[in-house]
């Protein structure tokens, strides 16, 4: 546990906002444009993309109301080896204060969330408050369907780290000096809470 906490301290101390809805349909989605679909049907009907075929980039689009920034829409573009492009949609956390750093919004990471040896995909949707508490949308690679599928779980996993040795996801929430560490594990194909610990940030820093 101390090893994990030591890795998490820098993340928690960074001060860098909660629903997740896309501007298109009020939720996460994956789409493919019609031109690409026509090309797939005509030329590459037998092509089955592999996980290693994909490259990624994100585009953060700022939404304003009455001249003020309200939230950011995030589009993640997935391009396979044939040049076909898919799009994943997310919504950033609302930024209620200009003091928060939005530079991490749209950051793409490729961690193995379900410990099957294949990298999955996650995009940062921003911090929940001035203490960080970063949130992410996650898509798991399904080796049977050869597609990325949205990870659904109860609640929110903040500033996650992957504990490969114990096959668990570690979430850290901080508010002032209070820190809550929650560990999640896989059970019957679902990510569920397995352990919860509370401590002070000052005590954690001393460890």
Tab-separated table of C-alpha atoms in Angstrom:
chain	number	residue	atom	x	y	z
A	1	UNK	CA	0.000	0.000	0.000
A	2	UNK	CA	2.823	2.437	0.855
A	3	UNK	CA	4.265	1.959	-2.602
A	4	UNK	CA	0.947	2.913	-4.163
A	5	UNK	CA	0.466	5.887	-1.855
A	6	UNK	CA	3.910	7.242	-2.650
A	7	UNK	CA	3.021	7.216	-6.337
A	8	UNK	CA	-0.279	8.946	-5.639
A	9	UNK	CA	1.005	11.806	-3.462
A	10	UNK	CA	2.214	13.986	-6.395
A	11	UNK	CA	-1.095	13.457	-8.200
A	12	UNK	CA	-3.135	14.476	-5.158
A	13	UNK	CA	-1.141	17.582	-4.376
A	14	UNK	CA	-1.510	19.029	-7.862
A	15	UNK	CA	-4.160	21.763	-7.832
A	16	UNK	CA	-5.378	22.021	-11.157
A	17	UNK	CA	-15.026	20.293	-13.053
A	18	UNK	CA	-20.166	16.486	-12.587
A	19	UNK	CA	-22.130	14.757	-15.239
A	20	UNK	CA	-20.848	13.212	-18.398
A	21	UNK	CA	-22.943	13.975	-21.459
A	22	UNK	CA	-22.023	14.494	-25.064
A	23	UNK	CA	-23.526	17.368	-27.025
A	24	UNK	CA	-24.940	14.859	-29.494
A	25	UNK	CA	-27.059	12.533	-27.396
A	26	UNK	CA	-26.655	13.336	-23.727
A	27	UNK	CA	-24.166	10.547	-23.089
A	28	UNK	CA	-21.053	8.779	-24.292
A	29	UNK	CA	-21.136	7.431	-27.805
A	30	UNK	CA	-19.051	6.017	-30.602
A	31	UNK	CA	-19.671	6.907	-34.211
A	32	UNK	CA	-18.268	6.476	-37.675
A	33	UNK	CA	-18.857	8.945	-40.474
A	34	UNK	CA	-20.851	7.868	-43.545
A	35	UNK	CA	-17.974	8.331	-45.955
A	36	UNK	CA	-15.804	6.013	-43.909
A	37	UNK	CA	-18.625	3.490	-43.610
A	38	UNK	CA	-19.054	3.447	-47.398
A	39	UNK	CA	-15.339	2.883	-47.854
A	40	UNK	CA	-15.359	0.003	-45.366
A	41	UNK	CA	-18.287	-1.667	-47.125
A	42	UNK	CA	-16.807	-1.273	-50.586
A	43	UNK	CA	-13.144	-2.005	-50.026
A	44	UNK	CA	-12.448	-3.578	-46.662
A	45	UNK	CA	-15.384	-5.804	-45.803
A	46	UNK	CA	-13.054	-8.524	-44.503
A	47	UNK	CA	-10.813	-6.236	-42.490
A	48	UNK	CA	-10.890	-6.878	-38.732
A	49	UNK	CA	-9.004	-4.204	-36.769
A	50	UNK	CA	-6.598	-5.301	-34.058
A	51	UNK	CA	-5.927	-3.318	-30.917
A	52	UNK	CA	-2.428	-2.513	-32.112
A	53	UNK	CA	-3.864	-1.004	-35.315
A	54	UNK	CA	-5.221	2.063	-33.551
A	55	UNK	CA	-3.719	5.480	-33.008
A	56	UNK	CA	-5.471	8.222	-31.036
A	57	UNK	CA	-5.811	11.959	-30.744
A	58	UNK	CA	-8.286	14.183	-28.918
A	59	UNK	CA	-9.947	17.495	-29.664
A	60	UNK	CA	-11.343	19.688	-26.883
A	61	UNK	CA	-14.122	22.043	-27.965
A	62	UNK	CA	-15.130	24.827	-25.615
A	63	UNK	CA	-18.837	25.506	-25.147
A	64	UNK	CA	-19.843	29.021	-24.122
A	65	UNK	CA	-23.078	30.572	-22.892
A	66	UNK	CA	-23.589	34.329	-22.662
A	67	UNK	CA	-19.906	34.816	-23.351
A	68	UNK	CA	-18.755	32.584	-20.468
A	69	UNK	CA	-17.140	29.162	-20.675
A	70	UNK	CA	-19.524	26.503	-19.309
A	71	UNK	CA	-17.910	23.211	-20.214
A	72	UNK	CA	-15.776	21.474	-22.815
A	73	UNK	CA	-16.742	18.737	-25.245
A	74	UNK	CA	-14.077	16.093	-25.851
A	75	UNK	CA	-13.835	14.093	-29.060
A	76	UNK	CA	-11.351	11.226	-29.225
A	77	UNK	CA	-10.458	10.173	-32.764
A	78	UNK	CA	-9.432	6.545	-33.295
A	79	UNK	CA	-7.707	5.728	-36.562
A	80	UNK	CA	-6.981	2.129	-37.564
A	81	UNK	CA	-4.357	0.708	-39.916
A	82	UNK	CA	-6.661	1.175	-42.922
A	83	UNK	CA	-7.209	4.822	-42.154
A	84	UNK	CA	-10.794	4.364	-40.944
A	85	UNK	CA	-11.723	6.810	-38.211
A	86	UNK	CA	-14.017	6.312	-35.239
A	87	UNK	CA	-15.064	9.006	-32.777
A	88	UNK	CA	-15.675	8.752	-29.034
A	89	UNK	CA	-17.491	11.564	-27.248
A	90	UNK	CA	-17.085	12.777	-23.673
A	91	UNK	CA	-17.942	15.870	-21.683
A	92	UNK	CA	-15.424	17.558	-19.458
A	93	UNK	CA	-16.155	18.481	-15.883
A	94	UNK	CA	-17.577	22.025	-15.624
A	95	UNK	CA	-14.961	24.607	-14.748
A	96	UNK	CA	-16.510	26.773	-12.034
A	97	UNK	CA	-13.362	28.753	-11.368
A	98	UNK	CA	-10.758	30.164	-13.717
A	99	UNK	CA	-8.068	29.127	-11.228
A	100	UNK	CA	-8.382	25.464	-12.181
A	101	UNK	CA	-5.976	24.136	-14.744
A	102	UNK	CA	-7.794	22.715	-17.789
A	103	UNK	CA	-4.601	21.664	-19.522
A	104	UNK	CA	-5.149	17.989	-18.655
A	105	UNK	CA	-8.638	17.818	-20.213
A	106	UNK	CA	-8.563	15.499	-23.217
A	107	UNK	CA	-5.312	13.806	-22.174
A	108	UNK	CA	-5.259	10.228	-23.508
A	109	UNK	CA	-3.790	7.299	-21.566
A	110	UNK	CA	-3.554	3.642	-22.524
A	111	UNK	CA	-3.592	1.561	-19.336
A	112	UNK	CA	-4.738	-2.034	-18.880
A	113	UNK	CA	-7.823	-1.596	-16.696
A	114	UNK	CA	-9.119	-5.184	-16.805
A	115	UNK	CA	-5.728	-6.898	-16.592
A	116	UNK	CA	-6.106	-8.954	-19.753
A	117	UNK	CA	-2.698	-7.873	-21.043
A	118	UNK	CA	-4.209	-5.526	-23.660
A	119	UNK	CA	-4.067	-1.724	-23.242
A	120	UNK	CA	-7.416	-0.016	-22.862
A	121	UNK	CA	-8.241	3.641	-23.514
A	122	UNK	CA	-8.966	6.459	-21.101
A	123	UNK	CA	-9.443	10.209	-21.569
A	124	UNK	CA	-9.168	12.794	-18.811
A	125	UNK	CA	-12.389	14.754	-18.283
A	126	UNK	CA	-10.808	17.165	-15.825
A	127	UNK	CA	-10.564	17.906	-12.094
A	128	UNK	CA	-13.490	17.933	-9.679
A	129	UNK	CA	-12.015	20.670	-7.480
A	130	UNK	CA	-8.888	22.668	-6.744
A	131	UNK	CA	-7.229	19.636	-5.136
A	132	UNK	CA	-7.319	17.686	-8.382
A	133	UNK	CA	-9.532	14.590	-8.086
A	134	UNK	CA	-9.215	13.965	-11.815
A	135	UNK	CA	-11.946	11.986	-13.551
A	136	UNK	CA	-11.689	9.815	-16.655
A	137	UNK	CA	-13.889	8.146	-19.212
A	138	UNK	CA	-12.635	4.629	-19.939
A	139	UNK	CA	-13.193	2.278	-22.872
A	140	UNK	CA	-12.093	-1.354	-22.629
A	141	UNK	CA	-10.818	-3.240	-25.637
A	142	UNK	CA	-12.962	-6.307	-26.349
A	143	UNK	CA	-10.799	-8.913	-28.070
A	144	UNK	CA	-13.873	-10.881	-29.196
A	145	UNK	CA	-15.684	-8.002	-30.900
A	146	UNK	CA	-12.490	-6.088	-31.771
A	147	UNK	CA	-14.032	-2.886	-30.458
A	148	UNK	CA	-13.624	-0.436	-27.611
A	149	UNK	CA	-16.556	-0.635	-25.193
A	150	UNK	CA	-17.377	1.900	-22.495
A	151	UNK	CA	-16.505	0.882	-18.938
A	152	UNK	CA	-19.583	1.301	-16.741
A	153	UNK	CA	-19.325	1.342	-12.966
A	154	UNK	CA	-21.126	2.818	-9.994
A	155	UNK	CA	-19.936	6.174	-8.747
A	156	UNK	CA	-16.759	7.894	-9.855
A	157	UNK	CA	-13.133	6.787	-9.763
A	158	UNK	CA	-10.922	9.771	-8.977
A	159	UNK	CA	-7.267	10.119	-9.943
A	160	UNK	CA	-7.019	6.388	-10.678
A	161	UNK	CA	-3.847	4.336	-10.649
A	162	UNK	CA	-3.444	0.756	-11.788
A	163	UNK	CA	-2.104	-1.736	-9.246
A	164	UNK	CA	-0.995	-4.566	-11.522
A	165	UNK	CA	0.440	-6.671	-8.704
A	166	UNK	CA	-2.917	-6.859	-6.903
A	167	UNK	CA	-5.048	-6.485	-10.050
A	168	UNK	CA	-6.966	-3.541	-8.673
A	169	UNK	CA	-7.792	0.061	-9.536
A	170	UNK	CA	-6.940	2.600	-6.811
A	171	UNK	CA	-8.996	5.804	-6.541
A	172	UNK	CA	-7.904	8.823	-4.492
A	173	UNK	CA	-10.218	11.660	-3.430
A	174	UNK	CA	-8.969	14.697	-1.520
A	175	UNK	CA	-10.839	17.613	0.049
A	176	UNK	CA	-8.777	19.959	2.197
A	177	UNK	CA	-6.789	17.668	4.516
A	178	UNK	CA	-9.145	14.702	4.164
A	179	UNK	CA	-8.103	11.885	1.823
A	180	UNK	CA	-10.138	8.845	0.872
A	181	UNK	CA	-8.521	5.894	-0.894
A	182	UNK	CA	-10.794	3.316	-2.518
A	183	UNK	CA	-9.629	0.101	-4.135
A	184	UNK	CA	-11.699	-1.555	-6.858
A	185	UNK	CA	-11.438	-5.131	-8.144
A	186	UNK	CA	-13.123	-7.130	-10.869
A	187	UNK	CA	-15.923	-9.503	-9.866
A	188	UNK	CA	-18.117	-11.358	-12.366
A	189	UNK	CA	-17.092	-8.961	-15.103
A	190	UNK	CA	-17.873	-5.826	-13.069
A	191	UNK	CA	-15.600	-3.356	-11.306
A	192	UNK	CA	-16.652	-3.221	-7.641
A	193	UNK	CA	-15.326	-1.593	-4.485
A	194	UNK	CA	-13.234	-3.948	-2.380
A	195	UNK	CA	-11.539	-1.700	0.197
A	196	UNK	CA	-11.871	1.842	1.557
A	197	UNK	CA	-9.466	3.826	3.728
A	198	UNK	CA	-9.554	7.369	5.099
A	199	UNK	CA	-6.624	9.437	6.317
A	200	UNK	CA	-5.274	12.981	6.389
A	201	UNK	CA	-3.136	14.412	3.624
A	202	UNK	CA	-0.524	15.442	6.195
A	203	UNK	CA	-0.240	11.878	7.514
A	204	UNK	CA	-0.029	10.548	3.996
A	205	UNK	CA	2.768	12.970	3.143
A	206	UNK	CA	4.733	11.834	6.186
A	207	UNK	CA	4.538	8.200	5.019
